[in-house]
mmCIF file of C-alpha atoms in Angstrom:
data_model
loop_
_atom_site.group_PDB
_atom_site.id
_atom_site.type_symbol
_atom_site.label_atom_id
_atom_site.label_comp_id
_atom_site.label_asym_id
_atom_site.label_seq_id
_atom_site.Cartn_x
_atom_site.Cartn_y
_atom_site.Cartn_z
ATOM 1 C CA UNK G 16 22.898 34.245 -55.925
ATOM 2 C CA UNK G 17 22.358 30.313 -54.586
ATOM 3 C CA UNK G 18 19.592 28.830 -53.188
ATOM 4 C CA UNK G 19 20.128 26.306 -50.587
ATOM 5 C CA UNK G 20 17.080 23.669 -50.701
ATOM 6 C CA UNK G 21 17.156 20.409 -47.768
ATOM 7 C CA UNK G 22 15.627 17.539 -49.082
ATOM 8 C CA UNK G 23 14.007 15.029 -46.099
ATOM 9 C CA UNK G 24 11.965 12.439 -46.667
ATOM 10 C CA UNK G 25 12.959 10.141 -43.742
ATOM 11 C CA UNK G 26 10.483 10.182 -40.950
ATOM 12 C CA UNK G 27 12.023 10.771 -37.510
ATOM 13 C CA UNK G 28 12.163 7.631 -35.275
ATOM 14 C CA UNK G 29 11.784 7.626 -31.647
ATOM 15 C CA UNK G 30 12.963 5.437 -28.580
ATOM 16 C CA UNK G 31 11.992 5.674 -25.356
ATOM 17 C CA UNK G 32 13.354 3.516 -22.670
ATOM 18 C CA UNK G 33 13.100 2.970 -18.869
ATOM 19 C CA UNK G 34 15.612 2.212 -16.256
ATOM 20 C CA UNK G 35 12.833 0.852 -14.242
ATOM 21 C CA UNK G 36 10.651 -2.240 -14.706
ATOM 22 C CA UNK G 37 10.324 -3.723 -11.852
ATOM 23 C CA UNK G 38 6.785 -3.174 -11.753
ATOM 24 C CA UNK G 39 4.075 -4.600 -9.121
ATOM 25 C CA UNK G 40 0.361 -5.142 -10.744
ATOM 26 C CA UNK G 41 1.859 -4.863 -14.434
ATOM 27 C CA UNK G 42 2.403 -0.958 -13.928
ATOM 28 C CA UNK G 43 2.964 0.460 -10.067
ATOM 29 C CA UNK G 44 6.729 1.108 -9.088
ATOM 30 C CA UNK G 45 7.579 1.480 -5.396
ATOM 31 C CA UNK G 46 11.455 3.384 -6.692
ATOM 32 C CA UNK G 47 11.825 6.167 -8.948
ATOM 33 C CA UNK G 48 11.882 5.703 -12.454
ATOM 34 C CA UNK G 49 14.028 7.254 -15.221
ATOM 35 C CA UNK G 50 12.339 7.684 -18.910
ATOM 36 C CA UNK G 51 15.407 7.774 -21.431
ATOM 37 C CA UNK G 52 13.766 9.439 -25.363
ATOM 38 C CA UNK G 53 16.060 9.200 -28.412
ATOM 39 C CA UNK G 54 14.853 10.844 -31.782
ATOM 40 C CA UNK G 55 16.624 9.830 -34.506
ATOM 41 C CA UNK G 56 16.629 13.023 -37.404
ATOM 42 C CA UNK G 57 18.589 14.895 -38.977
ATOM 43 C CA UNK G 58 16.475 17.940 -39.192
ATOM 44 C CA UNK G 59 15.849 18.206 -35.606
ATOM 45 C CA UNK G 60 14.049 21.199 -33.617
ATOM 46 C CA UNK G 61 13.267 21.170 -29.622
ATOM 47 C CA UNK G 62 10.697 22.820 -29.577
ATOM 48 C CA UNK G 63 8.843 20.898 -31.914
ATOM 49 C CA UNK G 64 8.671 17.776 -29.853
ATOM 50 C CA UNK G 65 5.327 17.198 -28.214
ATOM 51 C CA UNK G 66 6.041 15.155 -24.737
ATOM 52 C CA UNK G 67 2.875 15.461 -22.701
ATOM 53 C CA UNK G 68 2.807 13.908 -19.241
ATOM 54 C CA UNK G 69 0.224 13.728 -16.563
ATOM 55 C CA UNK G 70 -0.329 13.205 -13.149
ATOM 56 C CA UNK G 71 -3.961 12.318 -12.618
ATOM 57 C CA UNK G 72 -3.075 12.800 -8.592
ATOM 58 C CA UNK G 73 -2.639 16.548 -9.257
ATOM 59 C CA UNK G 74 1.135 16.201 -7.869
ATOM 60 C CA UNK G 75 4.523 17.191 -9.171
ATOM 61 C CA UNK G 76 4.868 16.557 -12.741
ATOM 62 C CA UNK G 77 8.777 16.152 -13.779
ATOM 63 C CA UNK G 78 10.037 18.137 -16.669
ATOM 64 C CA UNK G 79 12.365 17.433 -19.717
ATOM 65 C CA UNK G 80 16.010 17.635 -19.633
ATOM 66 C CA UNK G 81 17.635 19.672 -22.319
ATOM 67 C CA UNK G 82 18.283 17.333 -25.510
ATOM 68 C CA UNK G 83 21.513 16.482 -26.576
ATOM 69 C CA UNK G 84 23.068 15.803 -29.508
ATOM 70 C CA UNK G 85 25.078 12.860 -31.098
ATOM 71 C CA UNK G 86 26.367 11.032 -34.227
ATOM 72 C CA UNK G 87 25.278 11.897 -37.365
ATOM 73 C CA UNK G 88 27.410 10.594 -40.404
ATOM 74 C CA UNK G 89 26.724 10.676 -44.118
ATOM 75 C CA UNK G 90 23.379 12.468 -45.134
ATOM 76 C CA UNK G 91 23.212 12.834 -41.372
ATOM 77 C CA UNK G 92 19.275 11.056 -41.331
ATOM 78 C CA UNK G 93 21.418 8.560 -38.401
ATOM 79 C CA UNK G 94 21.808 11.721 -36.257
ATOM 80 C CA UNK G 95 20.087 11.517 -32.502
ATOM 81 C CA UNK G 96 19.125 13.290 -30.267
ATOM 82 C CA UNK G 97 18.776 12.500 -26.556
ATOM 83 C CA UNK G 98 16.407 14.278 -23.285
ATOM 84 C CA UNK G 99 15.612 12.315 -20.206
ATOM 85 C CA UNK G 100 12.404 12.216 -17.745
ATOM 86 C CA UNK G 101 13.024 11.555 -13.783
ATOM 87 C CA UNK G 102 9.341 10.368 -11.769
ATOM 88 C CA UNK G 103 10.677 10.771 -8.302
ATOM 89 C CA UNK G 104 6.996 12.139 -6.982
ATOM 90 C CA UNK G 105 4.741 9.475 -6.126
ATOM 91 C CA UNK G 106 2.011 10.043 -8.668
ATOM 92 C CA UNK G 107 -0.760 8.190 -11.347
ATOM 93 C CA UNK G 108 0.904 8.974 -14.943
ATOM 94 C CA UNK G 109 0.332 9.133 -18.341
ATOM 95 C CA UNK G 110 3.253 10.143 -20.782
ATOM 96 C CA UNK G 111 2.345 10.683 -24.632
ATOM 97 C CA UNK G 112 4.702 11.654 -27.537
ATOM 98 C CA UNK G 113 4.821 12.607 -31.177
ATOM 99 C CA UNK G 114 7.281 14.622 -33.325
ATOM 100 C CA UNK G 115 7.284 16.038 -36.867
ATOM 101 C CA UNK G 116 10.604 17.320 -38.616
ATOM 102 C CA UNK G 117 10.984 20.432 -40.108
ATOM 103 C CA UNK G 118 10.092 18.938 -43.486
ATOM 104 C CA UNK G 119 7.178 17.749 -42.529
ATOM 105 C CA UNK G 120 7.381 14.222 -41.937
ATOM 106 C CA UNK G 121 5.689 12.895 -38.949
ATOM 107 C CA UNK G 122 6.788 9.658 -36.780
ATOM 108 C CA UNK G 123 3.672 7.394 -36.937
ATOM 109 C CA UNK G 124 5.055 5.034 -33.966
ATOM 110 C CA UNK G 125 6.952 5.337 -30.585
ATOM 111 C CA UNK G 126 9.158 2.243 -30.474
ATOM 112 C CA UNK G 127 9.635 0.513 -26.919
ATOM 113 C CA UNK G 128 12.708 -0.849 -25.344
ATOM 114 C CA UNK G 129 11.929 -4.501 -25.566
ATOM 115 C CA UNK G 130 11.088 -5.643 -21.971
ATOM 116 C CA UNK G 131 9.831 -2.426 -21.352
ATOM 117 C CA UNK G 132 6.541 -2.646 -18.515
ATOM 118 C CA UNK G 133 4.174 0.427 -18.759
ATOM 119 C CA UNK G 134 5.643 2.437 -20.833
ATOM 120 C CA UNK G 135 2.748 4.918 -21.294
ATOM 121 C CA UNK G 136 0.880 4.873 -18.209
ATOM 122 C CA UNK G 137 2.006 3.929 -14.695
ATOM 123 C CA UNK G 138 1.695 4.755 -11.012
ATOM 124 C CA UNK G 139 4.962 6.085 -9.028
ATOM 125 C CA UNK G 140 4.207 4.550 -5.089
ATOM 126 C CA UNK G 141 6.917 5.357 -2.216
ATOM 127 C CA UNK G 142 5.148 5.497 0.623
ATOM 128 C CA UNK G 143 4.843 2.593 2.912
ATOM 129 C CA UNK G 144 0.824 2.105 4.250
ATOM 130 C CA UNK G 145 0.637 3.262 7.773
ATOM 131 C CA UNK G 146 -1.651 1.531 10.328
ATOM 132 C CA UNK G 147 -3.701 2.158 13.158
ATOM 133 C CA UNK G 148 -5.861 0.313 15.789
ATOM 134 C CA UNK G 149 -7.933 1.685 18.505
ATOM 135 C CA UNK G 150 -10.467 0.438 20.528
ATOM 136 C CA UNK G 151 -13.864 1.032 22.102
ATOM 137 C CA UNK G 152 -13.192 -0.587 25.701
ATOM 138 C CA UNK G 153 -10.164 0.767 27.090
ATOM 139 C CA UNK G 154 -11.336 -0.143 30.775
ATOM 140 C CA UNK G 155 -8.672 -3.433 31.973
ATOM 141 C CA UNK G 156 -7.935 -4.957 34.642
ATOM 142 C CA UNK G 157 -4.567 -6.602 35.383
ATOM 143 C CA UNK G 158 -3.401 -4.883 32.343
ATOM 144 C CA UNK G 159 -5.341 -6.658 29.591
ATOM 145 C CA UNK G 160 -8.581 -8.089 31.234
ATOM 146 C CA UNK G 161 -11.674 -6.596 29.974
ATOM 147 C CA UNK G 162 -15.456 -7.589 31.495
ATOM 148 C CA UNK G 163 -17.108 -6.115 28.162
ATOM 149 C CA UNK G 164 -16.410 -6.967 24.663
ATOM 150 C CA UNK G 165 -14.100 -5.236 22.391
ATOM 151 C CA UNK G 166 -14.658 -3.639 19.527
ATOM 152 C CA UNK G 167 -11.248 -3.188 17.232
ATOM 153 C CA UNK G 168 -11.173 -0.175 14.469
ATOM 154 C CA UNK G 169 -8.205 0.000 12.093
ATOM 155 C CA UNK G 170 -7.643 2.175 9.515
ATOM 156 C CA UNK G 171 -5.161 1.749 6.938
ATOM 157 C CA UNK G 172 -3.842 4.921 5.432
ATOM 158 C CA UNK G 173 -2.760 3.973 1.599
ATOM 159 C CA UNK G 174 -3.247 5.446 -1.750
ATOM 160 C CA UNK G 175 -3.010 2.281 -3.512
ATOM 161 C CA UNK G 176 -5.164 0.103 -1.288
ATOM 162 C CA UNK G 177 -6.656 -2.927 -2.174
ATOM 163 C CA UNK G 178 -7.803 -5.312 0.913
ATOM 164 C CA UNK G 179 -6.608 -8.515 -0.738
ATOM 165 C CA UNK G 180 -3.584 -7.133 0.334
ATOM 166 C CA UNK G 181 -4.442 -6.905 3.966
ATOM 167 C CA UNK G 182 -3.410 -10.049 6.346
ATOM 168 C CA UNK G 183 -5.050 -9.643 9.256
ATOM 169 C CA UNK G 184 -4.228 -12.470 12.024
ATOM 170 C CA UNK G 185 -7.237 -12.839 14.630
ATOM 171 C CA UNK G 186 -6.537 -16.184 17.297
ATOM 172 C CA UNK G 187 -8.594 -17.535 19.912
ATOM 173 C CA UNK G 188 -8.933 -19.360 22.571
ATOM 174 C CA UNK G 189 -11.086 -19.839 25.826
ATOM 175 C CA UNK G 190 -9.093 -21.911 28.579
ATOM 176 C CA UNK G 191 -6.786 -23.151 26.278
ATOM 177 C CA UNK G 192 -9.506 -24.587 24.085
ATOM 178 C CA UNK G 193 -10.032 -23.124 20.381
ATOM 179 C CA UNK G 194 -12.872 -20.914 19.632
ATOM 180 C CA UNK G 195 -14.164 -19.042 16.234
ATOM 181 C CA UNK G 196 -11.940 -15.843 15.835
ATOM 182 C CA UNK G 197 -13.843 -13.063 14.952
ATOM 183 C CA UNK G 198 -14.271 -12.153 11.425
ATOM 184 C CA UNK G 199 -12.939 -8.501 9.609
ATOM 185 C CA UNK G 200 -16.275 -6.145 8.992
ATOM 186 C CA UNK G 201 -16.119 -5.285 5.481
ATOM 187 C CA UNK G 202 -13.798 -2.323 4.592
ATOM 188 C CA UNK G 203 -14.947 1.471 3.954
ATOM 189 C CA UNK G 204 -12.960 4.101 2.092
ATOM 190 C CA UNK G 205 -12.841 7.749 2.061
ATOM 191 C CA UNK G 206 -10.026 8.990 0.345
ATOM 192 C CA UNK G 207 -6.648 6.651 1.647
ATOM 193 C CA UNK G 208 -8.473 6.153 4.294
ATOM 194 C CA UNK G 209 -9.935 2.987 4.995
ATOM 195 C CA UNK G 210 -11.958 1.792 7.617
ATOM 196 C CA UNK G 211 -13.034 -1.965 9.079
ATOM 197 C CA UNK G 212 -13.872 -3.193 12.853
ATOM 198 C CA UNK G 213 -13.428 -6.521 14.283
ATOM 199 C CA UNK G 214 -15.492 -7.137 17.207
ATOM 200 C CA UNK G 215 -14.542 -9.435 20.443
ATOM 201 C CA UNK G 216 -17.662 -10.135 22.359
ATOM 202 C CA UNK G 217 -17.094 -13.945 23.440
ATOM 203 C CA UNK G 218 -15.285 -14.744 26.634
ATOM 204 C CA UNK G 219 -11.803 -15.756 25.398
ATOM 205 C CA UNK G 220 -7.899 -15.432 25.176
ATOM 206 C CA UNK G 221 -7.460 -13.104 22.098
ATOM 207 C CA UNK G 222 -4.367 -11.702 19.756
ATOM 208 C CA UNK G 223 -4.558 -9.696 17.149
ATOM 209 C CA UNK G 224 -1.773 -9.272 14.437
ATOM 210 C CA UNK G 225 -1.924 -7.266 10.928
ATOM 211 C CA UNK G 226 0.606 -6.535 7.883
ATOM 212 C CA UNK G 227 -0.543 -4.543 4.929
ATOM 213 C CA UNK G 228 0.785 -4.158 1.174
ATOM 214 C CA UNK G 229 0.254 -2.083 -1.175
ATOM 215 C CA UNK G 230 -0.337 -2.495 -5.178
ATOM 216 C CA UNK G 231 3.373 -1.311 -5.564
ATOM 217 C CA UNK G 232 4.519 -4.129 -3.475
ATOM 218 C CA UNK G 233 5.190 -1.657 -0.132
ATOM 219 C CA UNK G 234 5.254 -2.935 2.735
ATOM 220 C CA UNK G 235 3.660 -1.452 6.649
ATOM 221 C CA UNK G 236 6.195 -1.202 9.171
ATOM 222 C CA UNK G 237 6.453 -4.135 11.271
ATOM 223 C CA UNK G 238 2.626 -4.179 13.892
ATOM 224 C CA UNK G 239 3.244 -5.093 17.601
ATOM 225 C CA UNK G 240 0.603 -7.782 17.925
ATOM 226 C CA UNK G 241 -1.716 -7.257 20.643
ATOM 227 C CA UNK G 242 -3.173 -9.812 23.189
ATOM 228 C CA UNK G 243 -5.893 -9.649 25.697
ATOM 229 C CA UNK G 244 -8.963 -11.564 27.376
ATOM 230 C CA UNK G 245 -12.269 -11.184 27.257
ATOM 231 C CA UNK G 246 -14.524 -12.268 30.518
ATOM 232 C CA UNK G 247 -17.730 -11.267 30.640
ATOM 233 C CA UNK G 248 -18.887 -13.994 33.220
ATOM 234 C CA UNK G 249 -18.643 -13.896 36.650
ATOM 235 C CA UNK G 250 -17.039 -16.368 38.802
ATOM 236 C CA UNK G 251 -18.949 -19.384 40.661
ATOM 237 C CA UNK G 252 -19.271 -19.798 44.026
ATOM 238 C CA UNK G 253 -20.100 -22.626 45.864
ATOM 239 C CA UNK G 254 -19.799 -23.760 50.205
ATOM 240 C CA UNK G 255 -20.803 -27.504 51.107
ATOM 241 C CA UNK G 256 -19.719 -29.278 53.976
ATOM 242 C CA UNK G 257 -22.384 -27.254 56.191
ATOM 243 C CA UNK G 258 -25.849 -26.196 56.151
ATOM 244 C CA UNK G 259 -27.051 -23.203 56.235
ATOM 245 C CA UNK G 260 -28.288 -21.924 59.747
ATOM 246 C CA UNK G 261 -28.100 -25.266 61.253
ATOM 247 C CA UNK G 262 -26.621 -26.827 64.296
ATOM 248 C CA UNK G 263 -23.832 -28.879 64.581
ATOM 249 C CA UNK G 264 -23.035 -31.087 67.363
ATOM 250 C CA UNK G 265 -19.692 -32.219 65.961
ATOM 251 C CA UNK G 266 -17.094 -31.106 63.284
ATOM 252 C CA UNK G 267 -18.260 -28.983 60.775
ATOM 253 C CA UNK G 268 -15.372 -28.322 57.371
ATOM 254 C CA UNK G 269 -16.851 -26.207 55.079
ATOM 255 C CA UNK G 270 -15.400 -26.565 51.718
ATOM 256 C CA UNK G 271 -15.546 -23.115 49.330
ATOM 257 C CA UNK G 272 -15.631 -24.316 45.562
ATOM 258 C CA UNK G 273 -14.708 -21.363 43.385
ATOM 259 C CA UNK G 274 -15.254 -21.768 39.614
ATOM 260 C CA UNK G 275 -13.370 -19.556 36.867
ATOM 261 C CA UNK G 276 -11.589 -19.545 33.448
ATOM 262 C CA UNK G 277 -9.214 -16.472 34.677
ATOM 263 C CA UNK G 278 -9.072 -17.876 38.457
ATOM 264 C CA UNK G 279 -6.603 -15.783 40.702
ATOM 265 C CA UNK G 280 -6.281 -17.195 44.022
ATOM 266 C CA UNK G 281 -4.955 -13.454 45.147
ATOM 267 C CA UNK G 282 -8.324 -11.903 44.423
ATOM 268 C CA UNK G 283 -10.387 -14.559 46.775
#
């Protein structure tokens, strides 16, 4: 009878590469990325390749394509083998890998595509922030003239938030003079939710504009800035040119002073 005995002592290599790498905050992606693994061995068994990946979100985690084979010439040690990974889920990852052949040997390191950002862990990010502003005082006159101040809440919805991102645009002015915009109250989060007011309680000419990004570089759709007054003081009112409950022998032209930063001569 023969014996057939396979002598390996070549340790398997393996490459992993990335079609992606366009990378925001050294590792967020706003586009899907494509993971590319090549081991190179000639004793070669699937199911012996530990890939572990993890998305710390609890969302979809992508599996492994079958492997397929190629080259392989001589002792056959230059034969590879070849499985892809698709993130197309929006998700915090961690990938891991390590192989040993069926003789044994073990690959001690997973080399990198040069250029290669993140290779290991990395955060898949899709969705554009969404945001919302409400207000307090809904009560206007003339469409946007309100006789209380105004207190602004937005709420950014955003996995990835981070308020140095935020640009928040706050203008005003009082009869065409410049005043002190009101300042952003410090941001609260619960969850990718996150909260901050701005309130208007000086008499003034106000708008209000707002973009957000995210860490992946995402932008919010396009805000329709707002504009609006704030009057909380009532007019002036003045009559000269006559006395009050006296008698006149000749003329008597009362003149009616009115004083106001929002004057309309169709409410007198």
């Amino acid at each position: 009878y023969s014996v057939f005995t396979a002598i390996d002592t070549t340790a398997p290599v393996i490459n992993v590469s990335y079609d992606n790498n366009t990378a925001e905050n050294n590792g967020y992606f706003k586009e899907n990325r494509t993971a590319t693994v090549v081991i190179t061995e000639r004793n070669f068994r699937a199911e012996d390749v530990s890939i572990q990946i993890v998305n710390k979100d609890n969302g979809e985690v992508p599996a492994v394509s079958g492997w397929s084979r190629s080259g392989g010439s001589g002792n056959g040690d230059n034969t590879t083998w070849t499985a892809t990974i698709s993130y197309r889920a929006d998700g915090d990852y961690e990938f891991a890998i390590a192989y040993t052949d069926l003789a044994g040997n073990k690959c001690t390191q997973t080399i990198f595509e040069n250029g290669t950002v993140a290779p290991e862990a990395f955060v898949i990010d899709k969705t554009l922030p969404t945001v919302n502003v409400t207000y307090d005082n809904n009560s206007a006159e003339n469409r946007n003239y309100y006789k209380e101040e105004r207190t602004a809440t937005i709420v950014v919805t955003e996995h990835n938030f981070d308020p140095a991102l935020v640009d928040v645009i706050v203008s005003a002015t009082d009869d065409g003079a410049a005043l002190t915009a009101p300042s952003v109250h410090g941001w609260t989060s619960s969850g990718d939710r996150h909260t901050a007011t701005i309130t208007y309680s000086a008499d003034g000419f106000y708008s209000f504009d707002i973009a957000v990004r995210d860490q992946a570089g995402n932008e919010s759709a396009t805000f329709e800035k707002q504009s609006f007054y704030v009057d909380k003081t009532a007019p002036g009112l003045t009559i000269s040119g006559v006395a009050d409950r006296s008698a006149n022998s000749g003329d008597v032209i009362p003149v009616i002073s009115f004083s106001d930063t929002n004057f309309d001569a169709d409410m007198v």
